[in-house]
mmCIF file of C-alpha atoms in Angstrom:
data_model
loop_
_atom_site.group_PDB
_atom_site.id
_atom_site.type_symbol
_atom_site.label_atom_id
_atom_site.label_comp_id
_atom_site.label_asym_id
_atom_site.label_seq_id
_atom_site.Cartn_x
_atom_site.Cartn_y
_atom_site.Cartn_z
ATOM 1 C CA MET A 1 0.000 0.000 0.000
ATOM 2 C CA GLU A 2 1.356 3.429 -0.832
ATOM 3 C CA ASP A 3 2.538 5.744 1.962
ATOM 4 C CA THR A 4 0.054 8.573 1.433
ATOM 5 C CA ARG A 5 -2.849 6.164 1.621
ATOM 6 C CA LYS A 6 -1.464 4.596 4.815
ATOM 7 C CA ARG A 7 -1.027 8.033 6.403
ATOM 8 C CA VAL A 8 -4.631 8.956 5.585
ATOM 9 C CA ILE A 9 -5.891 5.696 7.109
ATOM 10 C CA VAL A 10 -3.714 6.125 10.215
ATOM 11 C CA LYS A 11 -4.951 9.708 10.714
ATOM 12 C CA GLU A 12 -8.539 8.535 10.355
ATOM 13 C CA ILE A 13 -8.031 5.763 12.926
ATOM 14 C CA GLN A 14 -6.397 8.258 15.317
ATOM 15 C CA TYR A 15 -9.419 10.530 14.837
ATOM 16 C CA TRP A 16 -11.745 7.628 15.671
ATOM 17 C CA LYS A 17 -9.689 6.862 18.776
ATOM 18 C CA ASN A 18 -9.573 10.478 19.994
ATOM 19 C CA HIS A 19 -13.309 10.979 19.508
ATOM 20 C CA GLN A 20 -14.154 7.523 20.873
ATOM 21 C CA LEU A 21 -15.957 6.395 17.738
ATOM 22 C CA LEU A 22 -14.445 2.942 18.153
ATOM 23 C CA PRO A 23 -13.160 1.269 21.317
ATOM 24 C CA LYS A 24 -9.548 2.097 22.151
ATOM 25 C CA GLU A 25 -8.428 -1.515 21.787
ATOM 26 C CA TYR A 26 -9.790 -1.750 18.226
ATOM 27 C CA CYS A 27 -8.060 1.479 17.254
ATOM 28 C CA ASP A 28 -4.776 0.318 18.785
ATOM 29 C CA PHE A 29 -5.026 -2.934 16.829
ATOM 30 C CA LEU A 30 -5.768 -1.141 13.559
ATOM 31 C CA LEU A 31 -2.953 1.362 14.137
ATOM 32 C CA ALA A 32 -0.520 -1.462 14.823
ATOM 33 C CA LEU A 33 -1.739 -3.220 11.681
ATOM 34 C CA TYR A 34 -1.420 -0.228 9.353
ATOM 35 C CA THR A 35 1.829 1.126 10.803
ATOM 36 C CA GLU A 36 3.297 -2.385 10.932
ATOM 37 C CA GLY A 37 4.200 -1.871 14.586
ATOM 38 C CA GLU A 38 6.400 1.163 13.905
ATOM 39 C CA GLU A 39 4.213 3.704 15.720
ATOM 40 C CA ASP A 40 3.818 3.625 19.500
ATOM 41 C CA VAL A 41 0.060 3.238 19.825
ATOM 42 C CA SER A 42 0.069 2.353 23.508
ATOM 43 C CA SER A 43 0.582 5.940 24.607
ATOM 44 C CA ASP A 44 -2.703 7.751 24.541
ATOM 45 C CA LYS A 45 -2.065 11.473 24.286
ATOM 46 C CA LYS A 46 -5.541 12.334 25.556
ATOM 47 C CA ALA A 47 -5.279 10.199 28.690
ATOM 48 C CA PHE A 48 -2.871 12.551 30.435
ATOM 49 C CA PRO A 49 -3.953 15.942 31.758
ATOM 50 C CA GLN A 50 -3.300 18.894 29.553
ATOM 51 C CA LYS A 51 -0.394 21.105 30.560
ATOM 52 C CA SER A 52 -1.749 24.531 29.792
ATOM 53 C CA TRP A 53 -2.225 27.624 31.864
ATOM 54 C CA PHE A 54 -5.927 27.728 31.116
ATOM 55 C CA THR A 55 -6.384 24.207 32.467
ATOM 56 C CA PHE A 56 -4.321 25.012 35.540
ATOM 57 C CA ILE A 57 -6.343 28.157 36.252
ATOM 58 C CA CYS A 58 -9.647 26.302 35.755
ATOM 59 C CA VAL A 59 -8.605 23.562 38.183
ATOM 60 C CA MET A 60 -7.451 26.090 40.786
ATOM 61 C CA ILE A 61 -10.711 28.036 40.499
ATOM 62 C CA LEU A 62 -12.712 24.813 40.782
ATOM 63 C CA LEU A 63 -10.795 23.820 43.897
ATOM 64 C CA SER A 64 -11.258 27.271 45.420
ATOM 65 C CA LEU A 65 -15.039 27.107 44.977
ATOM 66 C CA LEU A 66 -15.491 24.771 47.956
ATOM 67 C CA PRO A 67 -13.860 27.055 50.544
ATOM 68 C CA SER A 68 -15.566 30.008 48.883
ATOM 69 C CA SER A 69 -18.920 28.295 49.320
ATOM 70 C CA PHE A 70 -18.229 27.797 53.031
ATOM 71 C CA LEU A 71 -17.091 31.389 53.290
ATOM 72 C CA VAL A 72 -20.182 32.772 51.566
ATOM 73 C CA ILE A 73 -22.587 30.688 53.636
ATOM 74 C CA TYR A 74 -21.136 30.614 57.122
ATOM 75 C CA PHE A 75 -18.770 33.578 57.497
ATOM 76 C CA THR A 76 -20.512 36.454 55.757
ATOM 77 C CA GLU A 77 -23.688 38.334 56.423
ATOM 78 C CA ILE A 78 -24.794 38.930 52.869
ATOM 79 C CA SER A 79 -28.408 38.555 51.858
ATOM 80 C CA MET A 80 -29.973 35.260 50.858
ATOM 81 C CA LEU A 81 -30.477 36.529 47.300
ATOM 82 C CA MET A 82 -26.773 37.359 46.992
ATOM 83 C CA GLN A 83 -25.777 33.946 48.386
ATOM 84 C CA THR A 84 -28.084 32.233 45.910
ATOM 85 C CA GLY A 85 -26.625 34.280 43.063
ATOM 86 C CA LEU A 86 -23.065 33.427 44.050
ATOM 87 C CA HIS A 87 -23.883 29.745 44.333
ATOM 88 C CA LEU A 88 -25.572 29.869 40.944
ATOM 89 C CA ILE A 89 -22.320 31.278 39.534
ATOM 90 C CA PHE A 90 -20.430 28.462 41.300
ATOM 91 C CA PHE A 91 -22.751 25.873 39.742
ATOM 92 C CA ILE A 92 -22.384 27.433 36.290
ATOM 93 C CA PHE A 93 -18.603 27.443 36.581
ATOM 94 C CA THR A 94 -18.494 23.803 37.682
ATOM 95 C CA ALA A 95 -20.798 22.896 34.785
ATOM 96 C CA PHE A 96 -18.456 24.759 32.420
ATOM 97 C CA GLY A 97 -15.470 22.942 33.983
ATOM 98 C CA TYR A 98 -17.218 19.612 33.494
ATOM 99 C CA TRP A 99 -18.002 20.427 29.860
ATOM 100 C CA TYR A 100 -14.485 21.706 29.122
ATOM 101 C CA PHE A 101 -12.660 18.793 30.722
ATOM 102 C CA LYS A 102 -15.085 16.253 29.237
ATOM 103 C CA LYS A 103 -14.467 17.718 25.767
ATOM 104 C CA ALA A 104 -10.703 17.627 26.362
ATOM 105 C CA ASN A 105 -10.988 14.027 27.650
ATOM 106 C CA SER A 106 -9.103 15.092 30.769
ATOM 107 C CA ILE A 107 -8.925 13.458 34.165
ATOM 108 C CA TYR A 108 -9.852 16.809 35.724
ATOM 109 C CA VAL A 109 -13.498 16.174 34.841
ATOM 110 C CA HIS A 110 -13.723 14.318 38.149
ATOM 111 C CA ILE A 111 -12.743 17.458 40.064
ATOM 112 C CA ALA A 112 -15.657 19.296 38.468
ATOM 113 C CA ILE A 113 -18.058 16.477 39.395
ATOM 114 C CA ILE A 114 -16.862 16.332 43.000
ATOM 115 C CA VAL A 115 -16.942 20.100 43.475
ATOM 116 C CA PHE A 116 -20.426 20.353 41.962
ATOM 117 C CA LEU A 117 -21.870 17.641 44.189
ATOM 118 C CA LEU A 118 -20.201 18.949 47.345
ATOM 119 C CA ILE A 119 -21.383 22.520 46.736
ATOM 120 C CA LEU A 120 -24.870 21.164 46.071
ATOM 121 C CA PHE A 121 -24.677 19.267 49.373
ATOM 122 C CA ILE A 122 -23.440 22.272 51.347
ATOM 123 C CA TYR A 123 -25.981 24.647 49.866
ATOM 124 C CA SER A 124 -28.964 22.314 50.149
ATOM 125 C CA VAL A 125 -28.190 21.587 53.811
ATOM 126 C CA TYR A 126 -27.803 25.322 54.451
ATOM 127 C CA LEU A 127 -31.128 26.121 52.782
ATOM 128 C CA VAL A 128 -32.943 23.504 54.831
ATOM 129 C CA GLN A 129 -31.336 24.726 58.056
ATOM 130 C CA LEU A 130 -32.234 28.311 57.241
ATOM 131 C CA SER A 131 -35.796 27.836 56.064
ATOM 132 C CA VAL A 132 -37.122 24.958 58.164
ATOM 133 C CA GLN A 133 -35.913 24.247 61.666
ATOM 134 C CA GLN A 134 -36.941 20.569 61.571
ATOM 135 C CA MET A 135 -34.301 17.881 61.936
ATOM 136 C CA ILE A 136 -36.306 15.313 59.959
ATOM 137 C CA LEU A 137 -36.119 17.490 56.844
ATOM 138 C CA LEU A 138 -32.400 18.021 57.368
ATOM 139 C CA HIS A 139 -31.854 14.259 57.640
ATOM 140 C CA THR A 140 -33.948 13.746 54.526
ATOM 141 C CA THR A 141 -31.816 16.281 52.643
ATOM 142 C CA VAL A 142 -28.579 14.554 53.648
ATOM 143 C CA LEU A 143 -30.016 11.175 52.666
ATOM 144 C CA PHE A 144 -31.268 12.572 49.349
ATOM 145 C CA ASN A 145 -27.791 13.932 48.540
ATOM 146 C CA CYS A 146 -26.177 10.563 49.325
ATOM 147 C CA ILE A 147 -28.697 8.776 47.113
ATOM 148 C CA LEU A 148 -28.038 11.354 44.381
ATOM 149 C CA TRP A 149 -24.312 10.537 44.602
ATOM 150 C CA ILE A 150 -25.059 6.832 44.222
ATOM 151 C CA PHE A 151 -27.300 7.393 41.197
ATOM 152 C CA ALA A 152 -24.773 9.751 39.587
ATOM 153 C CA GLY A 153 -22.041 7.162 40.194
ATOM 154 C CA VAL A 154 -24.075 4.382 38.622
ATOM 155 C CA TRP A 155 -25.098 6.583 35.699
ATOM 156 C CA LYS A 156 -21.550 7.808 34.958
ATOM 157 C CA LYS A 157 -19.938 4.518 36.041
ATOM 158 C CA VAL A 158 -17.786 6.282 38.636
ATOM 159 C CA PHE A 159 -16.977 4.096 41.619
ATOM 160 C CA TYR A 160 -15.940 6.831 44.044
ATOM 161 C CA LEU A 161 -19.388 8.444 43.842
ATOM 162 C CA ILE A 162 -21.083 5.144 44.602
ATOM 163 C CA ALA A 163 -18.695 4.512 47.493
ATOM 164 C CA SER A 164 -19.085 7.994 48.953
ATOM 165 C CA GLY A 165 -22.868 7.752 48.712
ATOM 166 C CA ILE A 166 -22.877 4.414 50.513
ATOM 167 C CA ILE A 167 -20.446 5.691 53.157
ATOM 168 C CA GLY A 168 -22.641 8.778 53.609
ATOM 169 C CA ILE A 169 -25.738 6.627 54.123
ATOM 170 C CA VAL A 170 -23.900 4.396 56.612
ATOM 171 C CA MET A 171 -22.695 7.453 58.549
ATOM 172 C CA TRP A 172 -26.209 8.909 58.440
ATOM 173 C CA LEU A 173 -27.616 5.648 59.845
ATOM 174 C CA LEU A 174 -24.970 5.602 62.585
ATOM 175 C CA PHE A 175 -25.847 9.182 63.479
ATOM 176 C CA ILE A 176 -29.570 8.397 63.600
ATOM 177 C CA PHE A 177 -29.366 5.210 65.659
ATOM 178 C CA PHE A 178 -26.381 5.871 67.954
#
């Protein structure tokens, strides 16, 4: 087979692999077949985090959203409307981080998921504590968040969400009965 035709086929297979149109193993096999083992197909360029300033800044902002959420809720005296607006901005930024890192096929997508779910937990517990002074509703909110983590983990096939949801339910049960 002529070289230009092989290069076109190899580029097409790499495109399929990068955009997950075929399973990675199939693409690796086809790349090994068409390059006759000359190209290193075992190293997946998309599997490692990107080394750019934009990615670094996004990750640092995502990680700073959790302490900022605590700060806004528990250590300031701003109005409820302002707190809701700030948390809405936090949710939008974590959704953007999830979309960006998912598109880039980066490992940092998990940071966006964790930050989103933890901010949702913090804010929902705060809203229940502020609006209704009943412990049963607070316990229901904590349980609902743990169940949400389990469902999100099953849906996205992410084990740490399932495990943290189960651990949260076990801790909730221990708190209720002991």
